[in-house]
């Protein structure tokens, strides 16, 4: 649930399903499978898919009694009049078949589930996953909409969103940073290389040193370049300028002097703000965002999009608990 990778140290908890981006990890399993995060997610999905709408459940129960009654009625209509009143067998059989066709519950029984299937199918074409017809039915009375953040309101990918306090051209700083990080496969390195946008000539780079938890130092065209966090800047004796925006800040020092910093963050989807505005226009009273990301990042995203309430640093199971709290507080109708 985090949009940025995090570092782990000996003794830290690692949630099952996480992906190790770099380095070697030795992980001790402390919970049985049934108590693991992945198992809890699977259980939530399985339970949600079994829920049907109230109207669908009613029509299913109704058909259980209505169908045999109609069939038995048709049989009696075909048999009893000829036996009791001496009517023509073929005439009463035809009447029984007409009665069966007219009273057939197919249209009635199929129409309700089919309308839900149509709604779910139409939503899926728009990229909306509805896990059961009961959720589709509930939309008519919805007052609160709860969103996940990463990959839902945001793109869920790293992008360079700005270069600040730079003492040289932005393109030049990105070039130095991308070349210095060219030998790394870290997501931040990939973002820098993408932002640079040109083919990288690694022959221009020498004396590369990756300092764990700090960043990278290298020589680009014979010029000393340091790319990393504030710890790296302190290490090489350069005073870093803090960023006023939220995200991952990559400081760059060139030839022993501070050259500026690059801001990398998870980018908002272009349709998110419009979607929230339209929801409120259509009667939604409150929007809520649940995220595993840190509070500082979550609050900034919520502020930019106009989300009413934010809950951050949540595990998947915590998100479900928080949603159940919100359901318990909903207006009774």
XYZ file of C-alpha atoms in Angstrom:
333
model
C 0.000 0.000 0.000
C 2.986 2.312 -0.098
C 3.745 4.325 -3.229
C 7.436 4.570 -2.325
C 9.795 1.681 -1.530
C 10.943 1.556 2.091
C 14.169 0.330 3.641
C 14.065 -2.454 6.220
C 16.597 -3.136 8.960
C 17.175 -6.226 11.138
C 14.126 -6.746 13.350
C 11.639 -4.949 11.056
C 8.414 -6.649 9.965
C 8.008 -7.474 6.272
C 4.454 -7.982 4.989
C 3.909 -11.072 2.819
C 3.509 -10.098 -0.828
C 6.167 -7.370 -0.707
C 8.744 -7.292 -3.522
C 12.420 -6.948 -2.716
C 13.872 -4.372 -5.134
C 17.561 -4.772 -4.272
C 19.933 -6.504 -1.867
C 19.609 -9.807 -0.008
C 16.992 -10.371 2.695
C 16.785 -13.216 5.191
C 13.202 -13.334 6.435
C 11.906 -15.397 9.356
C 8.265 -16.512 9.120
C 6.487 -15.618 12.378
C 2.874 -16.472 11.470
C 1.129 -19.517 10.025
C -0.389 -19.113 6.550
C -3.932 -18.628 7.888
C -2.820 -15.537 9.833
C -0.735 -14.020 7.019
C -1.667 -10.816 5.197
C -2.052 -12.675 1.877
C -4.425 -15.235 3.441
C -6.547 -12.440 4.913
C -6.777 -10.708 1.526
C -7.817 -13.994 -0.166
C -10.487 -14.567 2.492
C -11.891 -11.055 2.010
C -12.137 -11.517 -1.773
C -13.773 -14.956 -1.475
C -16.382 -13.711 0.999
C -17.214 -10.600 -1.005
C -17.867 -12.541 -4.232
C -20.572 -14.678 -2.576
C -22.848 -11.741 -1.707
C -25.992 -11.181 -3.762
C -28.475 -8.324 -3.883
C -31.659 -8.494 -1.810
C -33.828 -8.426 -4.945
C -31.803 -11.264 -6.482
C -32.092 -13.383 -3.340
C -35.859 -12.769 -3.217
C -36.447 -13.749 -6.846
C -34.341 -16.908 -6.366
C -36.464 -17.953 -3.355
C -39.664 -17.019 -5.187
C -38.730 -19.133 -8.235
C -38.055 -22.133 -5.983
C -41.798 -22.318 -5.191
C -43.349 -20.614 -8.204
C -41.772 -22.876 -10.850
C -43.044 -26.249 -9.499
C -46.499 -24.743 -8.828
C -46.810 -23.616 -12.460
C -45.607 -26.972 -13.844
C -47.957 -28.961 -11.566
C -50.829 -26.597 -12.485
C -50.191 -27.202 -16.213
C -50.162 -30.988 -15.716
C -53.419 -30.870 -13.760
C -55.002 -28.644 -16.424
C -54.091 -31.179 -19.106
C -55.258 -34.266 -17.167
C -58.167 -33.412 -14.828
C -60.752 -31.840 -17.215
C -60.715 -34.824 -19.686
C -60.932 -37.277 -16.784
C -63.602 -35.465 -14.781
C -65.650 -33.782 -17.507
C -64.878 -35.904 -20.558
C -63.224 -33.126 -22.521
C -61.029 -33.636 -25.572
C -57.470 -34.614 -24.554
C -55.746 -32.705 -27.369
C -57.802 -29.572 -26.647
C -56.936 -29.528 -22.919
C -53.294 -30.431 -23.634
C -53.070 -27.384 -25.899
C -54.660 -25.218 -23.174
C -52.214 -26.606 -20.611
C -49.257 -25.751 -22.874
C -50.600 -22.205 -23.409
C -50.983 -21.821 -19.634
C -47.407 -23.118 -19.126
C -45.943 -20.684 -21.682
C -47.870 -17.692 -20.289
C -47.048 -18.535 -16.660
C -43.469 -19.604 -17.337
C -41.244 -17.887 -14.752
C -38.246 -17.605 -17.121
C -38.732 -13.941 -17.944
C -39.426 -13.086 -14.320
C -36.585 -15.167 -12.853
C -33.997 -14.267 -15.495
C -34.790 -10.534 -15.733
C -33.544 -9.610 -12.241
C -30.136 -11.374 -12.343
C -29.711 -10.328 -15.981
C -30.175 -6.658 -15.107
C -27.441 -6.941 -12.480
C -25.150 -8.810 -14.896
C -25.728 -6.047 -17.450
C -24.876 -3.384 -14.887
C -21.734 -5.192 -13.722
C -20.678 -5.776 -17.344
C -21.247 -2.135 -18.252
C -19.185 -1.021 -15.242
C -16.337 -3.373 -16.160
C -16.129 -1.784 -19.630
C -15.438 1.500 -17.825
C -12.727 -0.157 -15.735
C -14.890 -0.495 -12.596
C -14.863 -3.844 -10.793
C -18.089 -4.645 -8.902
C -17.606 -7.748 -6.746
C -21.292 -8.595 -6.369
C -24.782 -7.465 -7.336
C -25.494 -6.364 -3.754
C -22.860 -3.630 -4.149
C -24.511 -2.455 -7.354
C -27.867 -2.239 -5.581
C -26.300 -0.341 -2.681
C -25.113 2.460 -4.987
C -28.627 3.924 -5.013
C -28.328 4.697 -1.279
C -24.618 5.487 -1.137
C -23.609 8.515 0.938
C -19.883 7.850 1.416
C -17.337 6.679 -1.169
C -14.076 5.143 0.072
C -10.980 5.103 -2.160
C -7.629 3.392 -2.021
C -4.817 5.774 -3.014
C -1.931 4.109 -4.830
C -2.987 2.983 -8.297
C -6.554 4.237 -7.784
C -6.377 7.991 -7.268
C -2.718 8.015 -8.291
C -0.871 6.251 -11.107
C 1.188 4.146 -8.699
C 4.450 4.828 -10.531
C 7.487 7.011 -9.800
C 7.915 10.114 -11.912
C 10.168 13.123 -11.683
C 7.807 15.998 -10.918
C 10.281 18.837 -10.496
C 13.834 20.138 -10.140
C 14.221 22.779 -7.426
C 16.922 25.152 -6.131
C 19.021 24.266 -9.159
C 22.169 26.199 -10.005
C 22.224 24.957 -13.594
C 19.773 23.920 -16.311
C 17.228 21.235 -15.295
C 18.199 19.007 -18.233
C 21.839 19.132 -17.201
C 21.126 18.131 -13.594
C 18.923 15.253 -14.795
C 21.696 14.176 -17.161
C 24.313 14.077 -14.393
C 21.920 12.288 -12.002
C 20.800 9.713 -14.603
C 24.376 8.922 -15.618
C 25.537 8.576 -12.003
C 22.607 6.223 -11.294
C 22.898 4.375 -14.630
C 24.281 1.163 -13.100
C 21.474 0.857 -10.534
C 18.129 -0.949 -10.993
C 16.448 0.857 -8.096
C 13.001 2.386 -8.929
C 14.345 5.876 -8.217
C 17.222 5.278 -10.649
C 14.765 4.130 -13.303
C 12.715 7.311 -12.764
C 15.786 9.494 -13.238
C 16.747 7.641 -16.432
C 13.186 7.947 -17.767
C 13.121 11.681 -17.038
C 16.466 12.131 -18.821
C 14.840 10.505 -21.871
C 18.007 9.841 -23.865
C 20.228 6.833 -24.405
C 22.761 6.586 -21.582
C 26.433 6.158 -22.452
C 27.869 4.333 -19.450
C 31.402 4.837 -20.827
C 31.115 8.422 -19.572
C 30.760 7.145 -16.004
C 33.653 5.964 -13.807
C 34.463 5.404 -10.113
C 30.879 4.485 -9.189
C 30.325 3.885 -5.473
C 26.922 2.982 -4.056
C 26.672 3.932 -0.371
C 23.904 1.930 1.303
C 21.144 4.127 2.725
C 22.764 7.269 1.301
C 23.016 7.251 -2.488
C 25.617 7.083 -5.234
C 28.853 8.893 -5.992
C 30.546 8.712 -9.383
C 32.563 10.627 -11.926
C 30.751 11.756 -15.075
C 33.068 13.025 -17.811
C 35.704 13.285 -15.066
C 33.498 15.533 -12.873
C 32.573 14.321 -9.360
C 28.823 13.773 -8.965
C 26.936 12.784 -5.799
C 23.265 11.780 -6.003
C 21.330 10.804 -2.875
C 19.633 11.899 0.338
C 20.622 14.450 2.997
C 22.848 11.853 4.697
C 24.996 11.669 1.564
C 25.225 15.462 1.371
C 26.409 15.624 5.012
C 28.856 12.821 4.304
C 30.560 14.803 1.525
C 30.310 18.116 3.391
C 27.677 19.791 1.217
C 24.729 21.699 2.719
C 21.458 20.436 1.238
C 18.356 22.577 0.699
C 15.176 20.919 1.995
C 12.229 20.559 -0.360
C 8.898 22.279 0.394
C 6.891 19.587 -1.411
C 6.090 15.977 -0.471
C 7.844 13.105 -2.194
C 11.233 11.460 -2.496
C 13.910 14.163 -2.653
C 17.141 13.374 -4.513
C 19.897 15.895 -3.784
C 22.607 16.425 -6.391
C 26.094 17.794 -5.777
C 28.430 18.438 -8.724
C 32.137 18.981 -8.292
C 31.696 19.401 -4.525
C 28.995 22.095 -4.780
C 25.237 21.801 -4.259
C 23.468 21.810 -7.663
C 19.819 21.373 -6.585
C 17.402 18.580 -5.835
C 15.057 16.415 -7.891
C 11.565 15.620 -6.595
C 10.129 12.187 -7.381
C 6.611 11.213 -6.384
C 3.566 9.159 -7.258
C 1.587 11.195 -9.804
C -2.157 11.863 -9.581
C -4.368 10.372 -12.274
C -5.715 13.192 -14.474
C -9.324 12.037 -13.949
C -9.255 11.706 -10.131
C -10.153 15.272 -9.177
C -12.959 15.445 -11.752
C -14.349 12.120 -10.519
C -14.531 13.334 -6.907
C -16.215 16.598 -7.985
C -18.796 14.638 -10.022
C -19.484 12.248 -7.130
C -20.358 15.179 -4.867
C -22.576 16.659 -7.574
C -24.438 13.332 -7.691
C -25.308 13.278 -3.993
C -22.239 11.744 -2.327
C -21.891 13.460 1.056
C -18.353 12.380 1.963
C -15.240 10.988 0.271
C -12.670 8.984 2.252
C -9.183 7.797 1.299
C -7.537 4.720 2.856
C -3.844 4.158 2.177
C -0.806 2.286 3.409
C 1.334 5.312 2.558
C 2.821 7.708 5.127
C 0.542 10.433 6.480
C 2.453 13.365 4.956
C 2.061 11.981 1.415
C -1.570 10.966 2.011
C -2.546 14.418 3.308
C -1.026 16.162 0.296
C -2.856 13.906 -2.182
C -6.136 14.387 -0.309
C -5.669 18.161 -0.295
C -5.018 18.299 -4.036
C -8.053 16.159 -4.867
C -10.502 17.562 -2.312
C -10.954 14.291 -0.388
C -12.831 14.920 2.890
C -11.174 12.358 5.196
C -7.870 10.452 5.171
C -6.637 7.355 7.021
C -2.974 6.531 6.367
C -0.339 3.867 7.162
C -2.913 1.039 7.017
C -2.370 -2.659 6.240
C -4.973 -4.384 3.998
C -6.796 -5.838 7.025
C -6.756 -2.396 8.700
C -8.439 -0.929 5.620
C -11.285 -3.427 5.962
C -11.657 -2.623 9.682
C -11.757 1.096 8.936
C -14.373 0.533 6.242
C -16.511 -1.468 8.678
C -16.299 1.461 11.119
C -17.569 3.788 8.420
C -20.411 1.384 7.586
C -21.433 1.273 11.254
C -21.736 5.082 11.296
C -23.787 5.365 8.095
C -27.226 6.979 8.069
C -30.016 4.459 8.579
C -32.728 4.511 5.909
